[in-house]
mmCIF file of C-alpha atoms in Angstrom:
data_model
loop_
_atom_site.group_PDB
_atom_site.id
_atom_site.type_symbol
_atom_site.label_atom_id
_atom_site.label_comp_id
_atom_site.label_asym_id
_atom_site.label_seq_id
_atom_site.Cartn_x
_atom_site.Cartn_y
_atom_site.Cartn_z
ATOM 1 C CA UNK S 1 18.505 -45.384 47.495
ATOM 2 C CA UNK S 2 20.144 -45.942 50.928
ATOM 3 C CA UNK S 3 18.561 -46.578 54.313
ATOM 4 C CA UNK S 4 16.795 -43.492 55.061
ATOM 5 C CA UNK S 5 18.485 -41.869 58.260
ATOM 6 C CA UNK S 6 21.990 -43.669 57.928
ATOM 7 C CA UNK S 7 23.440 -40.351 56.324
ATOM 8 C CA UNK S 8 27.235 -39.068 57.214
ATOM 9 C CA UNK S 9 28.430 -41.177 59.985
ATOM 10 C CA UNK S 10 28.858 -45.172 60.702
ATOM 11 C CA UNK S 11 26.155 -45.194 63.243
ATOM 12 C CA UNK S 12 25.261 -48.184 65.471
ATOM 13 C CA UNK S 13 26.996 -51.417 65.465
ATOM 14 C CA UNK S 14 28.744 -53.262 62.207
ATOM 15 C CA UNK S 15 25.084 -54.515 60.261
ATOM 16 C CA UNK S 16 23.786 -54.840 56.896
ATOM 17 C CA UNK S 17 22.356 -51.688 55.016
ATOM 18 C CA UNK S 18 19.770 -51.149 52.813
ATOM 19 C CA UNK S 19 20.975 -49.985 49.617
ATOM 20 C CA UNK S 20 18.621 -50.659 46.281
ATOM 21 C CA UNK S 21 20.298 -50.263 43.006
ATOM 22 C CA UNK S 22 17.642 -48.636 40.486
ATOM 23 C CA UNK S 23 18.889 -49.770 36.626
ATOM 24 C CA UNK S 24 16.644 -46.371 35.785
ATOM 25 C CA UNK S 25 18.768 -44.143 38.035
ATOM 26 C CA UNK S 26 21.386 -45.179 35.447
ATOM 27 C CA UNK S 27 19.682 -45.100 32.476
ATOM 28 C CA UNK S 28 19.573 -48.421 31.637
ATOM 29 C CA UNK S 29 16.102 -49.434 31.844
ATOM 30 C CA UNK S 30 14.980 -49.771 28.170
ATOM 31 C CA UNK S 31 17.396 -52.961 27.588
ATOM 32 C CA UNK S 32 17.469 -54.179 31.138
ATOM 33 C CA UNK S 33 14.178 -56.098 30.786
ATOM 34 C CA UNK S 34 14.107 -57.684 34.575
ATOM 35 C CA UNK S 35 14.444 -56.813 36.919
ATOM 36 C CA UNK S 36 14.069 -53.099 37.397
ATOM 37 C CA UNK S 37 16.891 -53.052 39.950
ATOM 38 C CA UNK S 38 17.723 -55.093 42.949
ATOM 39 C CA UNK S 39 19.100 -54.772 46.844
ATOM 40 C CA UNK S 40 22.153 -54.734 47.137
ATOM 41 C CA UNK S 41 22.372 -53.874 50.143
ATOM 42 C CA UNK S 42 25.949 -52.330 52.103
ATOM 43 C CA UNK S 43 28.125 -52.517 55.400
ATOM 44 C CA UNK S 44 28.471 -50.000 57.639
ATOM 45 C CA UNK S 45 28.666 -49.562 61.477
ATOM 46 C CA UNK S 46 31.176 -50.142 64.925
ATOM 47 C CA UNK S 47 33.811 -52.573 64.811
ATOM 48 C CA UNK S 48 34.811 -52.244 69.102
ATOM 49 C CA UNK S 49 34.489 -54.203 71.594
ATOM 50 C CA UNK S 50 31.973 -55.601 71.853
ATOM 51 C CA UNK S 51 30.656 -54.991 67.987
ATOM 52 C CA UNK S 52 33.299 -56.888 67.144
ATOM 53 C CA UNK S 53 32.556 -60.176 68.691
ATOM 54 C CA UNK S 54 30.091 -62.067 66.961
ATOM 55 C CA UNK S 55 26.506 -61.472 67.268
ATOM 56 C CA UNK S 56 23.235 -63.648 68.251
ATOM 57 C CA UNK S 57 23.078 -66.011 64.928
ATOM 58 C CA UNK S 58 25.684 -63.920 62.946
ATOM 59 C CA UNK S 59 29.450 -64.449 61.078
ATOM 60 C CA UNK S 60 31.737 -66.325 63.364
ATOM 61 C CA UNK S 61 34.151 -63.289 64.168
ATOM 62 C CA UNK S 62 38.122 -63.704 63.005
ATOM 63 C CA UNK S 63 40.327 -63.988 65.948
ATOM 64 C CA UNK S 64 42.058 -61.485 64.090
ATOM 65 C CA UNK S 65 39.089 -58.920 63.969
ATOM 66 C CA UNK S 66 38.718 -59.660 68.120
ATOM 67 C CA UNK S 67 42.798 -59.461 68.656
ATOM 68 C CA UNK S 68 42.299 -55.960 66.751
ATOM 69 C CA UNK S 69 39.391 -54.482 68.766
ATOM 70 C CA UNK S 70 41.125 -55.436 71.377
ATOM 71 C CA UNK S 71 44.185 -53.652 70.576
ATOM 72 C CA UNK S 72 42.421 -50.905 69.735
ATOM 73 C CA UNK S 73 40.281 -50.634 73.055
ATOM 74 C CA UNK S 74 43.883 -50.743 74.743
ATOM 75 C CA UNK S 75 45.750 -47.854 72.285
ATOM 76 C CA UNK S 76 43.082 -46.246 70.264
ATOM 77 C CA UNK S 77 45.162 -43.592 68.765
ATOM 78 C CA UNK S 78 48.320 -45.860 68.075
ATOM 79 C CA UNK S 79 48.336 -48.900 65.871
ATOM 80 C CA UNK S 80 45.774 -50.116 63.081
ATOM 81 C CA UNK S 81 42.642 -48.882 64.174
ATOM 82 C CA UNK S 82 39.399 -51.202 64.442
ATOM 83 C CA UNK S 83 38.979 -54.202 62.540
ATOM 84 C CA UNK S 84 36.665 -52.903 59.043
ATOM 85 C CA UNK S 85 32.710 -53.457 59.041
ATOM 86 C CA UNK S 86 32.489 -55.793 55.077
ATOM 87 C CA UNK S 87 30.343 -58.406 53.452
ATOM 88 C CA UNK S 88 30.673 -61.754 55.206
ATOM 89 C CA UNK S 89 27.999 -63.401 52.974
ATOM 90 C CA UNK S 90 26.522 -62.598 49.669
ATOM 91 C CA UNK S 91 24.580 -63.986 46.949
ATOM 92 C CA UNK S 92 24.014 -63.488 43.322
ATOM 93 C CA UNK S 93 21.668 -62.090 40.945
ATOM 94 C CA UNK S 94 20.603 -62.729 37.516
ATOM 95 C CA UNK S 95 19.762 -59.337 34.503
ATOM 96 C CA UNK S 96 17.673 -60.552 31.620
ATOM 97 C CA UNK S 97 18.876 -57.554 29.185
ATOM 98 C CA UNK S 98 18.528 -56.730 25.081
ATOM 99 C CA UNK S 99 22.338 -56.780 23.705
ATOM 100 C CA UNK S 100 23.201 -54.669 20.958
ATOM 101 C CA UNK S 101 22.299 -57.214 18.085
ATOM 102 C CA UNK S 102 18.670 -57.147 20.008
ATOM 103 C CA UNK S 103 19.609 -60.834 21.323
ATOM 104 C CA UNK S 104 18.029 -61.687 24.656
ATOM 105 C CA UNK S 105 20.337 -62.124 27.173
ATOM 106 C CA UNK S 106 20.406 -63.799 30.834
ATOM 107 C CA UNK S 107 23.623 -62.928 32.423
ATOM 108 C CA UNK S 108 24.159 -64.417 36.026
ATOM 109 C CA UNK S 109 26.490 -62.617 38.673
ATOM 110 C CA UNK S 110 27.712 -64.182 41.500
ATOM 111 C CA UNK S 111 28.553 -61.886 45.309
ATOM 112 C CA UNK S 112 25.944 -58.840 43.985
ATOM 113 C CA UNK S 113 23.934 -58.924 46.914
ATOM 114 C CA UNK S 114 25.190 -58.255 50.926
ATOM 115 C CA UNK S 115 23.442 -60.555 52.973
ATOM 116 C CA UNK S 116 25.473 -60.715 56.148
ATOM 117 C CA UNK S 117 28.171 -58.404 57.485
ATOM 118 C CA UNK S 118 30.929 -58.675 59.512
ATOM 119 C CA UNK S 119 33.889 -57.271 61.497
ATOM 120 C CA UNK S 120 36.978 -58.450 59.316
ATOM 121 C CA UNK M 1 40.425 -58.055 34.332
ATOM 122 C CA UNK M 2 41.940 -55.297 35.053
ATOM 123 C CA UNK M 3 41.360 -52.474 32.908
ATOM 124 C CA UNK M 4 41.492 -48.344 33.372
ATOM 125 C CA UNK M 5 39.105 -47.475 36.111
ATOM 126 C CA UNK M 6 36.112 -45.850 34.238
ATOM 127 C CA UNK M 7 35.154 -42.266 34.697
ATOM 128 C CA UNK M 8 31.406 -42.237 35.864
ATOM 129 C CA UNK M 9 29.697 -44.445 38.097
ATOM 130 C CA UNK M 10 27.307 -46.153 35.172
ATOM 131 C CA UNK M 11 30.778 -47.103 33.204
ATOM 132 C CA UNK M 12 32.361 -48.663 36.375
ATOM 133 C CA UNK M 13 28.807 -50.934 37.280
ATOM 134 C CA UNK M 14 29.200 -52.108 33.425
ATOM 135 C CA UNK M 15 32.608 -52.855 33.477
ATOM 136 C CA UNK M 16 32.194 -54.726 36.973
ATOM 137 C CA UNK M 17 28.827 -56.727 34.804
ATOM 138 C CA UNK M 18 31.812 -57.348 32.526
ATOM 139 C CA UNK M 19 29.773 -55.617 29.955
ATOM 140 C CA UNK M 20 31.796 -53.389 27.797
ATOM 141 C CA UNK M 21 29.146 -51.034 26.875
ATOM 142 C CA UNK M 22 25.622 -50.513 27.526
ATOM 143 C CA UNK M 23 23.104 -50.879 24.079
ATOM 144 C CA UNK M 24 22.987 -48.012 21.767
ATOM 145 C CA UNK M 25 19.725 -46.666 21.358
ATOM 146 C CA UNK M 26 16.394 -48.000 22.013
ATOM 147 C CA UNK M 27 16.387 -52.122 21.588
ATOM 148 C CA UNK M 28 13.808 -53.547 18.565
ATOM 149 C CA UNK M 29 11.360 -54.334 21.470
ATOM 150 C CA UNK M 30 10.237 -58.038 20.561
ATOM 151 C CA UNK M 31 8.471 -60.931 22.833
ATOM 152 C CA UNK M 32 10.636 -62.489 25.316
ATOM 153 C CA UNK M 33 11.063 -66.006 24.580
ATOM 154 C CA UNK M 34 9.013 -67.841 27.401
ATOM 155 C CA UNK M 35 11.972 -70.327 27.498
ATOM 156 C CA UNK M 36 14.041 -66.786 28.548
ATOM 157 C CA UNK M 37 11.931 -65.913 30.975
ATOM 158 C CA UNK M 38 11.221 -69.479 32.815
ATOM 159 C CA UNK M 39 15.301 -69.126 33.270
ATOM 160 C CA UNK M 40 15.676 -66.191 35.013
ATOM 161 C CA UNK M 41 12.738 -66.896 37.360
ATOM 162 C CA UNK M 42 14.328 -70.185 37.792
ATOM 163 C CA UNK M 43 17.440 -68.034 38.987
ATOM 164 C CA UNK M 44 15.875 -66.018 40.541
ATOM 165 C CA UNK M 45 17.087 -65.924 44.010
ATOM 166 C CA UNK M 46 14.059 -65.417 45.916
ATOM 167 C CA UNK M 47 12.888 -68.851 44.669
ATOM 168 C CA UNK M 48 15.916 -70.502 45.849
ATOM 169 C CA UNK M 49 15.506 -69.814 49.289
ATOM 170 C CA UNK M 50 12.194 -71.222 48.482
ATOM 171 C CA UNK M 51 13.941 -74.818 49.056
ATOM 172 C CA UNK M 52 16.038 -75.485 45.312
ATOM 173 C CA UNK M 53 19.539 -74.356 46.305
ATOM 174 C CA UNK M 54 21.315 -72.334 43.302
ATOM 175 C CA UNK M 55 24.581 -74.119 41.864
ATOM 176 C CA UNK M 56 26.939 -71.051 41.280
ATOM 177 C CA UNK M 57 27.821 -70.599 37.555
ATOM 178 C CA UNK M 58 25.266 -73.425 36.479
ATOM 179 C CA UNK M 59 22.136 -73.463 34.523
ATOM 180 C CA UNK M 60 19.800 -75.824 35.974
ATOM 181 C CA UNK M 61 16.820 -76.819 33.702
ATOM 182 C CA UNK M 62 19.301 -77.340 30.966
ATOM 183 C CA UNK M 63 21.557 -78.938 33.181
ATOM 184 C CA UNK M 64 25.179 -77.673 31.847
ATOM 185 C CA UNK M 65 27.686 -75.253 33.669
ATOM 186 C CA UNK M 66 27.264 -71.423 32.277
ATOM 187 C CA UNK M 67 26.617 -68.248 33.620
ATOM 188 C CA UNK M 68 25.352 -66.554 30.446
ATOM 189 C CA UNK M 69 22.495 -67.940 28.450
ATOM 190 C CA UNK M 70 21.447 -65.995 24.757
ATOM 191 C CA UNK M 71 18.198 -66.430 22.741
ATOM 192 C CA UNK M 72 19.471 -65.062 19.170
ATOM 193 C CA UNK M 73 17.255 -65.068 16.341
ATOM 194 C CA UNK M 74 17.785 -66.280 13.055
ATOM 195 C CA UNK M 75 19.172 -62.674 11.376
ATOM 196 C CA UNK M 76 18.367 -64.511 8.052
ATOM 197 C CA UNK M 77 14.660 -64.841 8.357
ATOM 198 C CA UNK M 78 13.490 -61.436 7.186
ATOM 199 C CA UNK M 79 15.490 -61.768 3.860
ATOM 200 C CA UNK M 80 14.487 -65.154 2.949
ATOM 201 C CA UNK M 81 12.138 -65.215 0.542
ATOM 202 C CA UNK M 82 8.608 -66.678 1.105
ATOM 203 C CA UNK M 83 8.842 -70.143 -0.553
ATOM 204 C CA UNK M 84 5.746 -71.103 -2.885
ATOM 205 C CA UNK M 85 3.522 -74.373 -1.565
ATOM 206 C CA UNK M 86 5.546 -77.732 -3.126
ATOM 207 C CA UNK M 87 3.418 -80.520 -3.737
ATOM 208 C CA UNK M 88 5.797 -82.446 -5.429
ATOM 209 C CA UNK M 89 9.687 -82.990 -5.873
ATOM 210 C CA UNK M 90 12.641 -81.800 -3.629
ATOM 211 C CA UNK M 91 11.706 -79.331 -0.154
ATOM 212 C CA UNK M 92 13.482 -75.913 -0.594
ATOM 213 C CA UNK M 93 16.712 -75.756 1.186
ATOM 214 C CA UNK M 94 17.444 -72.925 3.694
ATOM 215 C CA UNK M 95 20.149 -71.323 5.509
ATOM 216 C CA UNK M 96 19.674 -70.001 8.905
ATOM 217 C CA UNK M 97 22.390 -67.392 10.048
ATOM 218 C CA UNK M 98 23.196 -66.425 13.842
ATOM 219 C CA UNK M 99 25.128 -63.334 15.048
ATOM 220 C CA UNK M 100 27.396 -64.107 17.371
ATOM 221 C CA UNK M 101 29.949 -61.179 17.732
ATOM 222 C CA UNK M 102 28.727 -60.430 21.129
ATOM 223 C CA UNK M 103 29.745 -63.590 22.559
ATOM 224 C CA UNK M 104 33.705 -63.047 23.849
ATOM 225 C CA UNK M 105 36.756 -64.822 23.025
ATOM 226 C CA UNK M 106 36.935 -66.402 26.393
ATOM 227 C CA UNK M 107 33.314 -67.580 26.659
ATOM 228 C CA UNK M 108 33.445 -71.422 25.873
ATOM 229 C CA UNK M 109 29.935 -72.837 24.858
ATOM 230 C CA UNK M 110 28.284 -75.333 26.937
ATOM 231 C CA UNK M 111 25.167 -75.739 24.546
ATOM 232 C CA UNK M 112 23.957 -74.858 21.312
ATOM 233 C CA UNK M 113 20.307 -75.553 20.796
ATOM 234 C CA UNK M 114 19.034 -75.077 17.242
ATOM 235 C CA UNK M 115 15.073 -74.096 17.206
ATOM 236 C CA UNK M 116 13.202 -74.383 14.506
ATOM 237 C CA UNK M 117 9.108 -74.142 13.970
ATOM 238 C CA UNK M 118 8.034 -75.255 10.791
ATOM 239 C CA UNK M 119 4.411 -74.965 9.437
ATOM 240 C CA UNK M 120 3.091 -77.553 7.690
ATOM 241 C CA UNK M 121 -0.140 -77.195 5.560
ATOM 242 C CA UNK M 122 -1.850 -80.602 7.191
ATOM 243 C CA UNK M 123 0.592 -80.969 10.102
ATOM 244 C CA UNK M 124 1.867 -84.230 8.429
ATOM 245 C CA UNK M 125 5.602 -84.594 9.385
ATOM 246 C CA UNK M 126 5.753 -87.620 9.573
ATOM 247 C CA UNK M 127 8.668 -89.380 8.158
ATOM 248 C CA UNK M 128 10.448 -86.169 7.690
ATOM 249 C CA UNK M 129 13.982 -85.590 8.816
ATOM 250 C CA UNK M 130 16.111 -82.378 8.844
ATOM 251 C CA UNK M 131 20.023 -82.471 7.652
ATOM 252 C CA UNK M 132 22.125 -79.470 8.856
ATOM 253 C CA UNK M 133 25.813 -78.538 7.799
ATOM 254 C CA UNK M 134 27.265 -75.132 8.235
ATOM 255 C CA UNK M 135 26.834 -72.982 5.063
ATOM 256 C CA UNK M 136 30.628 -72.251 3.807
ATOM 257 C CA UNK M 137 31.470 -69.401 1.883
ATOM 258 C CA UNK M 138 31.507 -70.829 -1.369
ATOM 259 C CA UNK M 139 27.739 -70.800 -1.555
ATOM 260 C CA UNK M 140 28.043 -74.676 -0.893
ATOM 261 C CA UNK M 141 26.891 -76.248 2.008
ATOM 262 C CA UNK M 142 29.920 -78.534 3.964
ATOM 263 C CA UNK M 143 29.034 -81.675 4.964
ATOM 264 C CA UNK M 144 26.179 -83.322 6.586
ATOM 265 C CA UNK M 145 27.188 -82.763 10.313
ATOM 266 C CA UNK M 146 23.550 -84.718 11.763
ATOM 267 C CA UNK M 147 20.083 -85.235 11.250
ATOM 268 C CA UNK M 148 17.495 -85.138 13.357
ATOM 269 C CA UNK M 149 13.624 -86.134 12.879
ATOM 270 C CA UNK M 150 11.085 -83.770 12.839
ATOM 271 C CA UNK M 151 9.052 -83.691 15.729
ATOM 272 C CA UNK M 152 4.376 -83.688 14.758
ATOM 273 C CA UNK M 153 3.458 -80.619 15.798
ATOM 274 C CA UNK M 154 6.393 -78.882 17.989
ATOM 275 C CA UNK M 155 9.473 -76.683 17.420
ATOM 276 C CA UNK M 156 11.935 -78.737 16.137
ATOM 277 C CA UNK M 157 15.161 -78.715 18.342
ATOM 278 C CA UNK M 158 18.510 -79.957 17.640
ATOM 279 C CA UNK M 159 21.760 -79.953 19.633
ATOM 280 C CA UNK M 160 24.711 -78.043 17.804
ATOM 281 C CA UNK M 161 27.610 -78.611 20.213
ATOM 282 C CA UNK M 162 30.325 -80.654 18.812
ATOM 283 C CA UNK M 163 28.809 -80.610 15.939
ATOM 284 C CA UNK M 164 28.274 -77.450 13.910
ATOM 285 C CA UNK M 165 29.776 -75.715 17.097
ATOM 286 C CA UNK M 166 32.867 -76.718 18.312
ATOM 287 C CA UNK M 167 33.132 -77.299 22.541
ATOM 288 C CA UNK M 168 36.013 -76.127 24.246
ATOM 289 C CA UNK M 169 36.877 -73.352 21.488
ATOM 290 C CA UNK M 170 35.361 -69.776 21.111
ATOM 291 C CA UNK M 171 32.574 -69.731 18.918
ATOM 292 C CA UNK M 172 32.499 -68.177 15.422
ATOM 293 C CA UNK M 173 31.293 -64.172 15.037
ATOM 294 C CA UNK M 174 28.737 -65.756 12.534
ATOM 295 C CA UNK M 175 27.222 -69.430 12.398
ATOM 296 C CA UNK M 176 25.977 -69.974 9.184
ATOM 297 C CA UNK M 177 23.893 -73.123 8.631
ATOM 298 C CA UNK M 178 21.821 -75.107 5.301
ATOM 299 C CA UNK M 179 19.136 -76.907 6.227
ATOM 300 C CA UNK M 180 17.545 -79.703 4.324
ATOM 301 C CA UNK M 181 14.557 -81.816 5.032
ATOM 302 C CA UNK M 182 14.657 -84.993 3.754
ATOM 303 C CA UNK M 183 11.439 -87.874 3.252
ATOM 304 C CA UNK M 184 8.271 -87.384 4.737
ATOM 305 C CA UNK M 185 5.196 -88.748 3.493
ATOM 306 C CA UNK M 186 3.358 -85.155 3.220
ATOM 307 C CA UNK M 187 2.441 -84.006 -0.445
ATOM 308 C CA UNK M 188 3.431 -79.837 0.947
ATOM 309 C CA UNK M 189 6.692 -79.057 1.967
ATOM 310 C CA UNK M 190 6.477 -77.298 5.399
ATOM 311 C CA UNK M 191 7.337 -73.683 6.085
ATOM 312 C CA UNK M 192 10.395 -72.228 8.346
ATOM 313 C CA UNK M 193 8.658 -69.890 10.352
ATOM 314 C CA UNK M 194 10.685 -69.301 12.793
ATOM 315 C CA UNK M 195 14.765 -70.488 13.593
ATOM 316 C CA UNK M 196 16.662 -69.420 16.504
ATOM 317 C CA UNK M 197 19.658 -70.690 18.693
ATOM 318 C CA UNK M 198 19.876 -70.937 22.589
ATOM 319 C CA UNK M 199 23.663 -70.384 23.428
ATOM 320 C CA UNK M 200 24.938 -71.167 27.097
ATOM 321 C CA UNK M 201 28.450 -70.263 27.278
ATOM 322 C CA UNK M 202 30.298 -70.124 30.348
ATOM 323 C CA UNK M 203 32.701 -67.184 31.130
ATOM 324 C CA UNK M 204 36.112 -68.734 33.022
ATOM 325 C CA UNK M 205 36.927 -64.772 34.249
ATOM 326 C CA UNK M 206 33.439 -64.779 36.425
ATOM 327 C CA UNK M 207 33.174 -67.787 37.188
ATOM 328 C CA UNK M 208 36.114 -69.386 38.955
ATOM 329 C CA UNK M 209 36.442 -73.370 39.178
ATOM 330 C CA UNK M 210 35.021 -75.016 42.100
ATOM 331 C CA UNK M 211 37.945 -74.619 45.024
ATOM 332 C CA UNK M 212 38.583 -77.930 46.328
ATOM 333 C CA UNK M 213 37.382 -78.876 49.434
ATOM 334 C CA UNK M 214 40.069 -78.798 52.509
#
């Protein structure tokens, strides 16, 4: 399930998403015993001037990222293009699950979860 | 690793869970061990930002690296047979056997807790101790690897690794293991109830080493 709303284009500047991964939407919720899915959340949005300088309390922004928006402002339809709208921070999650010799499992996963974004 | 790109979506989220296929059928539902559960709450990320930061790849209450913990129940227990009430002479021996053919080649354990409840007719355990060795094919058990006392009134718990399960190596598809108590001042033999092994293993392919600091 996405943000409701965000639908075809980029919209707004480079920010986190809502996106919530269902483990029923894939069938998996007889041996996925917790939890029932989780946020994972995605990037999406404007990487220009000035999206691409950093925020109020957000990512420091590359020099790179700012040297590209800055190209780009200057030749939009030559060169590279905008810097890219990605995760900057993340954080893990854990699935409790039943494996196929009906062992309980805890398996932890580390960068499942988009917490910040950023213009890279 | 890099293996073929799956076809559909649910294939590719396993693969990237580095799990090579999802269960077949419907699971033999059974209790989650509470020991299971206090572990993933106590990963649970919402409770770290509650104030206890998370070490990546690290299993906190049982302080050891690892990044995948199983609860695996004795696969033995349903065949053995009920033993009578001894009141005199020599305990039975038993031998507990764990399935371990989901654990991969790569995974190196990190601990190997051995859990055993045992039901004594008065509760008197005292002076009892337990002996475990692996059970080797020829229907002999090897030798004593340790012993370990048996614990009034709780699960009896005793740690494998380096012992009957080697550190630093991949662990065996099957763990095999006689058990013997030994002494005791009770005139009944207690019961095995219940055995199981908790197995933290650490996977080198998810979890990288800690970069060093520049």
């Amino acid at each position: 399930h996405t943000e409701p709303g965000v639908g075809g284009g980029p919209g707004g500047t480079c920010r986190t998403r809502r996106l919530h991964v269902s483990f029923r939407e894939v069938g998996w919720h007889r041996w996925v015993i917790a939890p029932r899915g989780f946020l994972a959340n995605f990037c999406q949005g404007a990487c220009t001037l000035p999206e691409a300088l950093p925020g109020p309390g957000g990512p420091p922004a590359l020099n790179h990222a700012v040297l590209r928006a800055l190209m780009h402002a200057a030749a939009p339809t030559a060169g590279a293009g905008p810097p890219c709208c990605v995760p900057a921070r993340l954080s893990p999650i854990s699935v409790l699950f039943f494996d196929n010799s009906d062992n309980v499992v805890l398996r932890h996963y580390e960068d499942m979860v988009v917490d910040e974004c950023g213009c890279r | 690793a890099r293996a073929p790109a799956p076809s559909d979506p649910a294939s590719a989220l396993l693969q990237a869970l580095g799990l090579h296929e999802a269960p077949q059928g419907v699971p033999t539902l059974r209790p989650v061990p509470p020991v299971m559960w206090r572990l993933f709450r106590r990963r649970d990320p919402q409770e770290a930002r509650a104030g206890y930061p998370l070490r990546p790849c690290h299993v906190e209450e049982l302080g050891v690296a690892g990044n995948i913990v199983r609860h695996i129940p004795d696969s033995g227990v349903l065949s053995r047979p009920l033993e009578p009430a001894r009141t005199s002479g020599p305990c039975p021996k038993w031998t507990v056997a764990f399935d371990l053919s989901g654990v991969e080649p790569a995974e190196r354990p990190t601990r190997a807790r051995l859990e055993l409840r045992l039901e004594a007719a008065n509760e008197d355990t005292r002076g009892w101790e337990l002996s475990v060795a692996l059970w080797a094919e020829a229907e002999h058990p090897g030798p004593e690897l340790l012993r370990v006392p048996v614990p009034p009134g709780l699960p009896l718990r005793a740690d494998l690794l380096g012992a009957a399960v080697a550190a630093n190596a991949s662990v065996p598809r099957t763990l095999r293991l006689a058990l013997a108590l030994h002494g005791g001042a009770a005139t009944a033999c207690p019961r095995l109830a219940e055995a199981s092994l908790l197995l933290v293993t650490l996977d080198p392919r998810l979890c990288p080493p800690p970069r060093s600091r520049r």
